[in-house]
Amino acid sequence: MSAEAADPGAPLRRRSRPRIDLRRLGRVALRGPVSRDRLPDAISHVAEAHRAHHPDADLTILRRAYVLAESSHRGQMRKSGEPYITHPLAVTLILAELGAETTTLTASLLHDTVEDTEVTLDQVKEQFGDEVCYLVDGVTKLEKVDYGAAAEPETFRKMLVATGNDVRVMSIKLADRLHNMRTLGVMRPEKQARIAKVTRDVLIPLAERLGVQALKTELEDLVFAILHPEEYEETRALIAAATGPDDPLETIADNVTHTLRDAGISAEVLIRPRHFVSVHRVRRKRGELRGTDFGRLLVLVGEDADCYAVLGELHTCFTPVISEFKDFIAAPKFNLYQSLHTAVVGPEGAVAEVLIRTHRMHKVAEAGVVALGNPYAQDPAAPPPTEPSDERADPTRPGWLSRLLDWQESATDPDTFWTTLRDDLAQDREITVFRTDGGTLGLPAGASCVDAAYAQYGDLAHTAIGARVNGRLATLSTVLSDGDTVQPLLAQDTASGPSPDWLDHARTPAARIAITGWFSDHPDEAKPDPETVEATGPGTQGETSVEREAPEASAPARSRSGPRPTGVVVDDPNAQVRLAGCCTPVPPDELTGFVVRGGAVTVHRRECPAVAAMQEIGRAPVAARWADGEGRESDGGCRVTLVAESFGRPRLLADLTEAIATADAAIVSATVEPPSEQRVRHTYTLRLPDAAGLPGLMRAMRDVAGVYDVSRAQHPAPTG
């Protein structure tokens, strides 16, 4: 089925857009330009749509742009048989109807001249200025002869980078793709499907993020018709069958109109039909469609306060469906969208969804960034711009776009960029979390503390050891919610690196690329070494692991880039020696060691289960002993891992940490397993000033009410 089967201009659609008669337009275009004192007939409809939004617009530059575009494209034909000039005219009309300003329309008329004709960027710049030249360059494709298979992803990268400086670049690209999708029926089915998939995976999410709903919804229907023709036809038939004189929404709309009039609220009440994909989604969600599921009521008012007045009247005079209420005026979506959403029960139990917004909100909801006009024009009377505190403050450079531009610099491989871009755009909902310094971070829904750490600190987040979420200690894997306050905690040891399991919790491309890059630079650290059994806790599934700030500022986090001084002597004096994290030996423990990858010797307590496992697989032990007066870290301390078994009770964790601090021990990391039968296991990796204080520390922990056992960690040895 061709894309034209979607029939986006049909009466059943959400909105009716004037369609261009391409044959008539082609005949007009072939006559060539007219005299200098007249606007060419071929763009009269563009001028009319433009003047509807910008009554005082100077159309002289549009005339000059059309003359250049028509003359440069003369003789070129589209595959549909129309003169090529009909395409830039159609794209320009789409933007003019959305309210784009003159510079955008000028660039739209010229958007294919540099790519498909002998016109150069220098000529465009000389005749139309830097702004138009930048926009035309931004949407110009890279040549396949130069980039081969990487031409498409690299073209999108180029467009996104250009969009970072001027969002109008992407506005032109979206309108360009919409007209191409409208006329895609002349292409081979396999090419239709390929273009539709790219539109679905990249262009539609970008239209959503830029708030251009008018383009997004039509693109969705056109893609739906190509990729799912049978479901599309079923939906089309359902909509056609539901169209008739007995529309239940008409009755509810009349009741709402009378209610608001009686309350003295000036409002326009409209029925807004759902587009095809929206009806299909409702059908999948609810199964049986109700008569009111084919549209929604749209109430348009003059001022923000009127929106809430309408809401109050509706909830007073009708039975509201409270679960359907959403306030996107007080908390706008990240794509500029503002509206009140609610649902009310009408006559005979019919439920109608209602959208309440001002006329300006409606314009922005339809056209998104296009409705901003020229967002870069400086108003002399306006105060100087300030640094935006969050992405909603600067719609021309939203936070998601800034993050995308940041990570794309690290994705040098075109395939990595293309795959990551699709994955990033697939995350269609965002949250805002607050930093402790008052700033904000915009993150995709489902983001974790790992993502927040990399968003705030970049590569410094490699040293993250945990976080505080709303003032409470939390693991890096903790999923954040909208409105949370997050404080990533970093180790002082800048040589530390990320853990491989961070990739399981990272949702942002920036975090994933940074973590993957670190492991590419440190290939030996890409996977936990099973021979060293270096775990920081029991590691059982379902635990809540809490990596904590060390109470003492001097306590470093575990480093993965090299062993620290251990005070242990082995047979090979030149070998690097490290203490096993699984049993954390301290004097006077008896020791034995094993050679692991890289030639280092990992030293265990003799009773550690890992020792037996190593011997079973044929590893020869290496003699190891404490050096006289040694067994300490470089600053005289030592580390040990203790397991406290206790009964659950309030303030248990606080009392245990107080006992540890009283014994002059610093907490490096802590793991608390979920309670089981009122019993709780705490695993602490601690740093002591001296190993001689270990017995006293264990006694102090046992003295805490509810604690019935404290022992040295004995992690199970790995198998295989």
XYZ file of C-alpha atoms in Angstrom:
720
model
C 0.000 0.000 0.000
C 1.325 3.447 -0.852
C 1.655 6.219 1.650
C -0.944 8.172 -0.289
C -3.508 5.615 0.867
C -3.359 7.290 4.257
C -5.217 10.218 2.648
C -4.104 12.810 5.236
C -6.499 15.392 3.839
C -9.617 13.269 4.248
C -12.466 14.617 6.456
C -11.909 11.761 8.922
C -8.562 13.140 9.937
C -7.849 15.283 12.969
C -7.422 18.395 10.867
C -7.930 19.333 7.251
C -4.964 20.879 5.472
C -5.325 22.465 2.009
C -3.649 20.202 -0.518
C -1.681 21.470 -3.460
C -2.891 20.613 -6.949
C 0.504 19.438 -8.179
C -0.471 19.318 -11.838
C -1.797 22.876 -11.795
C 1.196 24.016 -9.823
C 3.493 22.284 -12.283
C 1.926 24.083 -15.201
C 2.293 27.406 -13.404
C 5.896 26.647 -12.525
C 6.768 25.768 -16.124
C 5.720 29.232 -17.254
C 8.680 30.592 -15.334
C 8.915 33.751 -13.216
C 6.837 36.822 -13.873
C 7.776 40.474 -13.777
C 9.691 41.834 -10.850
C 6.773 43.801 -9.435
C 4.531 40.756 -9.020
C 4.617 37.711 -6.805
C 4.766 34.531 -8.928
C 1.396 32.792 -9.095
C 3.046 29.512 -8.077
C 3.731 30.796 -4.545
C 0.605 32.883 -4.067
C -0.873 30.196 -1.817
C 2.351 30.182 0.247
C 2.151 33.962 0.593
C -1.494 33.754 1.677
C -0.723 31.160 4.386
C 2.313 33.154 5.526
C 0.416 36.438 5.788
C -2.242 34.706 7.921
C 0.393 34.305 10.656
C 2.652 37.270 9.810
C 0.519 40.072 8.306
C 3.451 42.472 7.950
C 5.902 40.003 6.395
C 8.043 41.282 3.509
C 7.514 38.829 0.652
C 10.269 40.210 -1.570
C 12.837 37.676 -0.405
C 10.358 34.829 -1.002
C 9.934 35.946 -4.582
C 13.704 36.018 -5.138
C 14.081 32.571 -3.529
C 11.357 31.145 -5.751
C 12.950 32.594 -8.891
C 16.297 30.978 -8.026
C 14.722 27.657 -7.052
C 12.514 27.507 -10.151
C 15.310 28.371 -12.545
C 17.818 25.966 -10.958
C 15.348 23.041 -10.798
C 13.917 23.728 -14.289
C 13.896 20.549 -16.344
C 14.077 18.276 -13.289
C 11.081 16.022 -12.665
C 9.949 14.042 -9.644
C 9.319 10.312 -9.967
C 5.608 11.070 -9.699
C 5.846 13.050 -12.961
C 5.490 16.603 -11.568
C 8.118 19.295 -12.084
C 10.626 19.164 -9.230
C 9.812 22.708 -8.124
C 6.501 21.388 -6.787
C 8.386 19.674 -3.945
C 10.077 22.748 -2.363
C 6.804 24.651 -2.868
C 4.854 21.945 -1.016
C 7.403 21.852 1.813
C 7.274 25.628 2.112
C 3.475 25.606 2.229
C 3.506 23.078 5.082
C 5.794 25.359 7.102
C 3.828 28.476 6.175
C 0.619 26.894 7.490
C 2.382 26.109 10.766
C 3.405 29.762 11.116
C 7.095 29.624 10.206
C 8.727 33.010 9.718
C 10.094 34.351 6.431
C 13.698 33.181 6.819
C 12.598 29.573 7.326
C 10.331 29.732 4.264
C 13.125 31.207 2.170
C 15.484 28.403 3.135
C 12.719 25.866 2.544
C 12.266 27.017 -1.050
C 16.016 26.608 -1.572
C 16.571 23.489 0.535
C 17.360 21.170 -2.425
C 19.172 23.632 -4.687
C 22.672 22.993 -3.362
C 22.084 19.240 -3.218
C 20.463 18.757 -6.650
C 21.494 21.697 -8.836
C 24.542 23.763 -9.752
C 23.753 26.393 -7.102
C 26.479 26.664 -4.450
C 26.335 27.627 -0.797
C 28.390 30.713 -1.583
C 25.720 31.867 -4.025
C 22.988 31.292 -1.446
C 24.990 33.205 1.150
C 25.693 36.084 -1.220
C 22.049 36.485 -2.270
C 20.195 35.595 0.933
C 22.597 35.996 3.850
C 24.226 33.824 6.504
C 21.029 32.579 8.184
C 19.455 31.180 5.029
C 22.794 29.703 3.967
C 23.166 27.931 7.320
C 19.671 26.443 7.123
C 20.158 25.224 3.556
C 23.515 23.697 4.423
C 22.017 22.028 7.498
C 19.456 20.037 5.472
C 21.757 19.239 2.532
C 22.532 15.531 2.345
C 26.059 14.152 2.249
C 27.026 12.415 -0.953
C 26.970 8.615 -1.062
C 29.967 8.722 -3.381
C 31.976 10.208 -0.497
C 30.459 8.378 2.490
C 29.101 5.129 1.047
C 26.813 3.243 3.442
C 27.578 5.808 6.172
C 25.973 8.632 4.159
C 22.541 8.408 5.824
C 23.681 8.264 9.480
C 26.331 10.909 8.870
C 23.743 13.138 7.157
C 21.517 12.871 10.224
C 24.489 13.590 12.476
C 25.232 16.710 10.410
C 21.594 17.822 10.606
C 21.417 17.272 14.361
C 24.597 19.253 14.939
C 23.182 22.062 12.794
C 19.889 21.832 14.717
C 21.852 22.357 17.923
C 22.636 25.853 16.689
C 19.330 26.507 14.928
C 16.210 24.367 15.468
C 14.765 25.629 12.186
C 17.023 23.155 10.373
C 15.009 20.242 11.736
C 11.725 22.038 11.051
C 12.581 22.109 7.349
C 13.703 18.477 7.407
C 10.440 17.340 9.032
C 8.316 19.195 6.466
C 10.507 17.787 3.690
C 9.982 14.239 4.946
C 6.230 14.781 5.321
C 5.808 15.765 1.674
C 8.020 12.902 0.553
C 5.924 10.494 2.621
C 2.717 11.901 1.095
C 4.020 11.087 -2.379
C 5.856 7.860 -1.567
C 3.409 5.694 -3.528
C 5.521 5.903 -6.696
C 8.416 4.125 -4.983
C 9.018 0.383 -4.896
C 7.414 -1.292 -1.830
C 10.773 -2.213 -0.317
C 11.984 1.387 -0.584
C 8.713 2.637 0.887
C 9.247 0.329 3.877
C 12.867 1.418 4.371
C 11.995 5.124 4.321
C 8.984 4.534 6.578
C 11.123 2.736 9.167
C 13.649 5.572 9.313
C 10.751 8.011 9.615
C 9.271 5.951 12.454
C 12.555 5.485 14.334
C 14.115 8.942 13.913
C 11.938 11.652 12.365
C 8.700 11.015 14.292
C 10.473 11.013 17.700
C 12.269 14.224 16.701
C 8.951 15.816 15.716
C 7.556 14.771 19.114
C 10.526 16.214 20.988
C 10.317 19.480 19.075
C 6.585 19.608 19.803
C 5.469 19.708 16.153
C 2.368 17.572 16.686
C 0.765 18.524 13.374
C 3.653 16.940 11.480
C 4.128 14.073 13.912
C 0.552 12.807 13.754
C 0.401 12.857 9.958
C 3.776 11.141 9.681
C 2.540 8.467 12.102
C -0.516 7.755 9.941
C 1.529 7.588 6.745
C 4.027 5.200 8.332
C 1.157 3.156 9.773
C -0.358 2.758 6.287
C 2.922 1.469 4.834
C 4.230 -0.774 7.594
C 0.889 -2.125 8.884
C -1.531 -1.954 5.935
C -4.040 -4.487 7.292
C -4.346 -2.853 10.718
C -4.523 0.530 9.019
C -7.465 -0.571 6.867
C -9.248 -2.033 9.898
C -8.822 1.254 11.755
C -9.943 3.241 8.727
C -13.099 1.126 8.505
C -13.823 1.631 12.223
C -13.507 5.400 11.900
C -15.716 5.444 8.801
C -18.372 3.361 10.553
C -18.330 5.666 13.599
C -18.887 8.783 11.498
C -22.537 9.753 11.534
C -25.184 12.137 12.881
C -25.421 10.449 16.286
C -21.993 11.354 17.619
C -22.110 11.151 21.457
C -19.340 13.756 21.619
C -21.680 16.293 19.994
C -24.103 15.976 22.901
C -21.361 16.341 25.525
C -19.827 19.281 23.615
C -23.189 21.086 23.631
C -23.569 20.488 27.363
C -20.049 21.793 28.035
C -20.708 24.877 25.886
C -23.900 25.733 27.805
C -22.205 25.087 31.164
C -19.318 27.445 30.409
C -21.628 30.099 28.958
C -23.786 30.019 32.093
C -20.633 30.398 34.200
C -19.625 33.487 32.209
C -16.478 31.885 30.768
C -15.679 32.787 27.175
C -14.512 29.579 25.527
C -14.542 27.764 22.206
C -15.533 24.072 22.439
C -14.427 21.876 19.536
C -14.516 18.174 18.748
C -11.042 17.007 17.897
C -11.097 13.687 15.980
C -8.298 11.283 16.799
C -5.883 10.393 14.023
C -5.582 6.809 12.830
C -2.691 5.734 15.036
C -4.350 7.242 18.117
C -7.559 5.273 17.466
C -5.497 2.121 16.927
C -3.717 2.620 20.268
C -6.995 3.174 22.125
C -8.392 0.030 20.545
C -5.405 -2.031 21.646
C -5.647 -0.609 25.158
C -9.419 -0.995 25.655
C -10.422 -3.684 23.194
C -13.995 -2.597 22.489
C -14.146 1.012 21.308
C -16.773 3.371 22.705
C -18.475 6.026 20.660
C -16.476 8.740 22.447
C -13.127 7.043 21.754
C -12.888 8.460 18.233
C -12.266 11.998 19.397
C -11.712 14.368 22.295
C -13.178 17.705 23.298
C -10.886 20.709 22.933
C -11.717 23.806 24.984
C -9.842 26.961 23.951
C -9.762 30.042 26.198
C -7.929 33.352 26.354
C -5.857 33.251 29.547
C -4.078 30.648 31.690
C -6.416 31.359 34.620
C -9.404 30.593 32.389
C -8.071 27.051 31.908
C -8.446 26.359 35.610
C -11.833 28.096 35.694
C -13.040 25.737 32.941
C -11.625 22.772 34.838
C -13.480 23.801 37.998
C -16.805 24.142 36.173
C -16.402 20.776 34.440
C -15.535 18.973 37.672
C -18.450 20.684 39.426
C -21.158 20.155 36.815
C -20.045 16.758 35.520
C -18.704 13.644 37.190
C -14.917 13.751 36.670
C -12.717 10.722 36.087
C -9.997 11.730 38.530
C -7.441 9.214 37.269
C -7.463 10.960 33.872
C -6.498 14.398 35.239
C -3.082 15.762 34.253
C -1.767 19.303 34.602
C 0.719 20.079 31.828
C 0.341 23.821 32.380
C 1.955 23.904 35.807
C 4.438 21.234 34.665
C 4.895 21.536 30.875
C 6.221 18.588 28.914
C 9.822 18.796 27.763
C 8.611 19.542 24.205
C 6.842 22.822 25.175
C 3.395 21.166 25.335
C 0.963 22.781 27.783
C -2.618 21.739 28.439
C -4.975 20.472 31.111
C -6.197 16.913 30.530
C -9.296 15.551 32.184
C -12.261 13.288 31.471
C -15.906 13.712 32.428
C -18.964 11.473 32.376
C -21.711 12.732 30.089
C -25.293 11.601 29.487
C -25.957 7.863 29.635
C -22.504 7.265 31.139
C -20.491 8.299 28.079
C -16.950 9.303 29.074
C -15.307 12.112 27.114
C -11.676 13.151 27.325
C -11.227 16.934 27.476
C -8.210 19.084 26.612
C -8.200 22.628 28.021
C -5.690 25.191 26.781
C -5.296 28.783 25.638
C -5.188 29.689 21.961
C -1.454 30.294 22.222
C -0.908 26.926 23.932
C -2.866 25.317 21.099
C -0.655 26.968 18.482
C 2.471 25.751 20.261
C 0.981 22.286 20.748
C 0.408 22.019 16.998
C 3.551 23.698 15.671
C 6.068 23.346 18.533
C 9.314 25.177 17.838
C 7.951 26.353 14.476
C 5.455 28.508 16.383
C 8.325 30.407 18.014
C 8.853 32.381 14.819
C 12.493 33.381 14.666
C 13.672 32.302 18.139
C 17.037 33.975 17.598
C 15.801 37.484 16.835
C 16.876 39.900 19.535
C 14.289 42.282 20.959
C 16.079 45.554 21.796
C 13.599 46.245 24.596
C 14.024 42.814 26.162
C 16.390 42.295 29.117
C 19.696 40.557 28.361
C 19.370 36.743 28.237
C 20.377 34.785 31.296
C 21.833 31.311 31.514
C 18.870 28.890 31.529
C 18.557 26.813 34.678
C 16.810 23.938 32.934
C 15.845 22.781 29.465
C 12.371 24.319 29.583
C 13.901 27.794 29.869
C 15.507 27.634 26.406
C 13.207 25.947 23.877
C 15.697 26.622 21.097
C 18.262 24.366 22.758
C 16.307 21.847 24.866
C 18.201 19.660 27.292
C 17.626 16.443 25.345
C 19.232 18.040 22.275
C 22.235 19.228 24.276
C 22.721 15.718 25.665
C 22.366 14.206 22.208
C 25.006 16.553 20.815
C 27.324 15.695 23.697
C 27.209 11.933 23.271
C 27.325 11.979 19.466
C 30.860 13.378 19.670
C 31.940 10.159 21.412
C 30.118 7.905 18.919
C 32.656 8.274 16.137
C 31.578 5.075 14.382
C 28.525 5.697 12.106
C 26.890 2.382 13.032
C 27.267 3.116 16.752
C 25.850 6.600 16.244
C 22.895 5.334 14.206
C 22.015 2.547 16.638
C 22.431 4.771 19.696
C 20.400 7.577 18.118
C 17.455 5.251 17.527
C 17.685 3.868 21.043
C 17.861 7.366 22.528
C 14.886 8.639 20.547
C 12.855 5.554 21.483
C 12.824 6.826 25.085
C 9.858 9.091 24.599
C 9.289 10.321 28.161
C 11.568 12.460 30.287
C 11.902 13.275 33.950
C 13.508 16.200 35.714
C 15.634 15.584 38.796
C 17.198 18.224 41.004
C 20.825 18.615 41.973
C 21.743 19.647 45.482
C 23.131 22.937 44.152
C 19.669 23.888 42.872
C 20.234 22.974 39.226
C 18.273 20.375 37.306
C 19.040 17.374 35.122
C 16.731 16.195 32.351
C 16.870 12.420 32.007
C 14.821 9.785 30.180
C 12.207 7.932 32.208
C 13.804 4.883 33.815
C 17.174 6.602 34.274
C 19.244 5.574 37.279
C 21.785 7.233 39.541
C 24.443 6.050 37.071
C 22.863 8.273 34.408
C 22.618 11.200 36.821
C 26.291 10.845 37.758
C 27.461 10.966 34.132
C 25.005 13.750 33.263
C 26.403 15.902 36.075
C 30.081 14.975 36.149
C 30.944 13.471 32.751
C 33.951 11.161 32.871
C 34.534 12.013 36.534
C 31.543 9.747 37.196
C 33.848 6.765 36.581
C 34.735 7.128 40.272
C 31.130 7.109 41.527
C 30.549 4.938 44.587
C 26.882 5.627 45.272
C 24.359 8.431 45.608
C 21.957 10.172 47.904
C 18.401 10.301 46.600
C 16.128 12.685 48.503
C 18.700 12.687 51.312
C 18.910 8.890 51.651
C 21.834 6.715 50.665
C 21.064 4.736 47.517
C 22.774 2.422 45.078
C 23.892 3.577 41.680
C 21.299 1.252 40.182
C 18.431 3.101 41.881
C 15.845 4.233 39.329
C 14.990 7.918 39.659
C 11.536 9.470 39.599
C 10.428 12.860 38.354
C 11.203 15.492 41.013
C 13.805 13.470 42.941
C 16.837 15.246 44.373
C 19.997 13.301 43.550
C 23.567 13.728 44.760
C 26.075 11.345 43.126
C 28.927 10.423 45.502
C 32.412 10.251 44.017
C 35.486 8.552 45.422
C 38.631 10.529 46.146
C 40.656 7.892 44.341
C 40.569 9.239 40.779
C 42.081 5.994 39.472
C 38.849 4.111 40.177
C 36.788 2.846 37.273
C 33.198 1.844 36.611
C 31.761 -1.580 37.275
C 30.633 -3.699 34.300
C 27.147 -4.027 35.768
C 26.663 -0.261 35.454
C 25.782 -0.937 31.815
C 22.727 -2.840 33.049
C 21.447 0.314 34.752
C 22.527 3.062 32.322
C 19.723 4.423 30.146
C 21.372 7.490 28.627
C 23.703 7.150 25.629
C 26.206 9.475 27.306
C 26.574 7.114 30.262
C 26.727 3.966 28.129
C 29.277 5.406 25.718
C 31.453 6.704 28.579
C 31.374 3.343 30.406
C 32.020 1.360 27.228
C 34.852 3.731 26.340
C 36.471 3.240 29.738
C 36.450 -0.526 29.330
C 37.836 -0.176 25.798
C 40.769 1.715 27.305
C 41.064 -0.843 30.143
C 40.369 -4.198 28.463
C 41.569 -6.214 31.455
C 38.849 -4.636 33.574
C 35.964 -5.338 31.194
C 34.801 -8.347 33.208
C 35.189 -9.283 36.852
C 38.182 -11.587 37.253
C 36.722 -14.919 38.485
C 40.154 -16.008 39.635
C 40.450 -13.223 42.175
C 36.911 -13.531 43.501
C 37.006 -9.776 44.121
C 33.465 -9.090 45.247
C 32.556 -6.284 47.609
C 29.582 -8.057 49.093
C 27.605 -11.290 48.994
C 26.362 -10.307 45.531
C 23.131 -12.251 45.737
C 20.282 -11.261 43.515
C 17.732 -8.966 45.089
C 20.126 -7.221 47.465
C 20.021 -3.505 48.063
C 23.652 -2.462 47.878
C 24.572 0.883 49.401
C 27.941 2.306 48.390
C 28.499 5.014 50.994
C 30.607 8.048 51.475
C 33.457 7.289 53.841
C 32.910 9.157 57.135
C 36.595 10.000 57.082
C 37.567 12.193 54.184
C 40.835 10.315 53.713
C 39.216 6.947 52.973
C 39.660 6.130 49.279
C 37.294 3.959 47.262
C 38.361 0.645 45.783
C 40.546 1.218 42.757
C 40.444 -1.032 39.740
C 43.508 0.338 38.064
C 46.257 -0.964 40.307
C 47.069 -2.613 43.637
C 47.661 -0.571 46.736
C 50.591 -1.313 49.140
C 49.602 -4.418 51.095
C 52.427 -5.144 53.536
C 52.496 -8.743 52.229
C 55.632 -10.559 51.113
C 55.483 -13.290 48.422
C 58.147 -15.511 46.860
C 58.475 -13.293 43.786
C 59.712 -9.904 45.053
C 58.920 -8.228 41.681
C 55.264 -9.334 41.544
C 52.440 -6.923 42.197
C 50.469 -8.029 45.243
C 46.854 -7.285 46.076
C 44.581 -8.419 48.864
C 41.511 -10.383 47.787
C 38.280 -8.474 48.245
C 36.365 -11.671 48.969
C 38.010 -12.304 52.357
C 39.935 -9.044 53.039
C 42.833 -10.580 55.024
C 44.320 -8.596 57.876
C 47.077 -9.519 60.355
C 47.437 -12.023 61.894
C 45.456 -14.051 59.286
C 47.388 -16.875 57.635
C 47.845 -16.200 53.945
C 48.224 -17.916 50.608
C 48.333 -16.403 47.125
C 47.703 -17.244 43.488
C 49.042 -15.756 40.272
C 46.247 -14.199 38.177
C 46.091 -12.466 34.804
C 48.794 -9.875 34.273
C 51.202 -11.658 36.616
C 49.833 -10.119 39.798
C 49.493 -12.215 42.946
C 46.157 -12.099 44.761
C 46.453 -12.970 48.460
C 43.641 -14.729 50.377
C 43.088 -15.920 53.902
C 43.886 -19.645 53.972
C 40.346 -20.546 55.029
C 38.803 -18.564 52.178
C 36.625 -20.813 49.953
C 38.361 -19.333 46.910
C 41.598 -21.080 47.934
C 40.029 -24.514 47.624
C 38.450 -23.556 44.322
C 41.802 -22.429 42.929
C 43.498 -25.633 43.979
C 40.717 -27.725 42.445
C 41.379 -26.196 39.026
C 45.119 -26.859 39.371
C 46.409 -23.441 40.381
C 49.660 -23.649 42.319
C 49.631 -21.611 45.541
C 52.220 -18.924 46.140
C 53.664 -18.619 49.637
C 52.711 -15.328 51.271
C 53.214 -13.816 54.706
C 52.843 -10.534 56.464
C 55.938 -8.384 56.515
C 57.159 -7.468 59.964
C 55.191 -4.503 61.234
C 53.265 -4.394 57.986
C 49.814 -5.432 56.843
C 48.746 -1.860 56.378
C 47.789 0.486 53.604
C 50.125 3.297 52.664
C 48.711 5.561 55.372
C 48.838 2.891 58.096
C 45.264 1.578 57.804
C 43.855 -1.774 56.728
C 40.599 -3.017 55.246
C 38.288 -5.781 56.353
C 34.832 -7.018 55.364
C 32.428 -7.923 58.172
C 28.983 -9.493 58.065
C 26.475 -8.557 60.784
C 23.443 -10.825 61.281
C 20.570 -9.147 63.107
C 16.857 -8.946 63.719
C 15.100 -6.141 61.912
C 14.142 -3.074 63.924
C 13.960 0.701 63.490
C 17.275 2.617 63.630
C 19.297 -0.590 63.370
C 21.420 0.734 60.510
C 22.010 4.026 62.307
C 23.085 2.258 65.515
C 25.449 -0.073 63.663
C 27.117 2.760 61.751
C 27.458 4.720 65.010
C 29.170 1.717 66.640
C 31.530 1.451 63.689
C 32.369 5.150 63.822
C 32.935 4.974 67.599
C 35.534 2.246 66.977
C 37.431 4.650 64.688
C 36.551 2.612 61.586
C 35.474 4.195 58.303
C 32.807 2.640 56.082
C 34.032 2.165 52.515
C 30.918 0.346 51.292
C 27.819 -1.233 52.801
C 25.326 -3.782 51.527
C 21.980 -4.425 53.194
C 20.020 -7.450 52.016
C 16.203 -7.364 52.048
C 14.779 -8.682 55.357
C 13.932 -12.379 55.439
C 11.771 -13.670 58.304
C 12.556 -10.495 60.283
C 16.285 -11.135 59.880
C 18.649 -8.744 58.146
C 22.212 -9.226 56.914
C 24.537 -6.225 56.709
C 27.879 -6.518 54.909
C 30.418 -3.754 55.538
C 33.800 -3.129 53.993
C 35.617 -1.090 56.620
C 38.888 0.713 56.956
C 40.593 0.440 60.335
C 43.533 2.482 61.615
C 45.168 -0.774 62.742
C 44.313 -4.478 62.459
C 44.705 -4.777 66.235
C 41.416 -2.910 66.616
C 39.439 -5.556 64.705
C 38.364 -7.672 67.745
C 37.158 -4.585 69.605
C 35.242 -3.419 66.529
C 33.491 -6.783 66.193
C 32.562 -6.731 69.899
C 31.147 -3.210 69.560
C 28.997 -4.312 66.635
C 27.760 -7.401 68.524
C 26.747 -5.158 71.420
C 24.243 -3.310 69.217
C 20.730 -4.316 70.200
C 19.304 -6.858 67.751
C 22.672 -8.013 66.374
C 23.256 -11.678 67.181
C 26.417 -12.389 65.146
C 29.325 -10.564 63.523
C 31.862 -12.468 61.441
C 34.530 -12.019 58.820
C 33.139 -12.277 55.257
C 33.328 -15.713 53.659
C 32.021 -15.377 50.117
C 31.226 -18.547 48.146
C 33.877 -19.486 45.676
C 33.072 -19.237 41.986
C 32.344 -22.408 40.073
C 33.921 -23.576 36.849
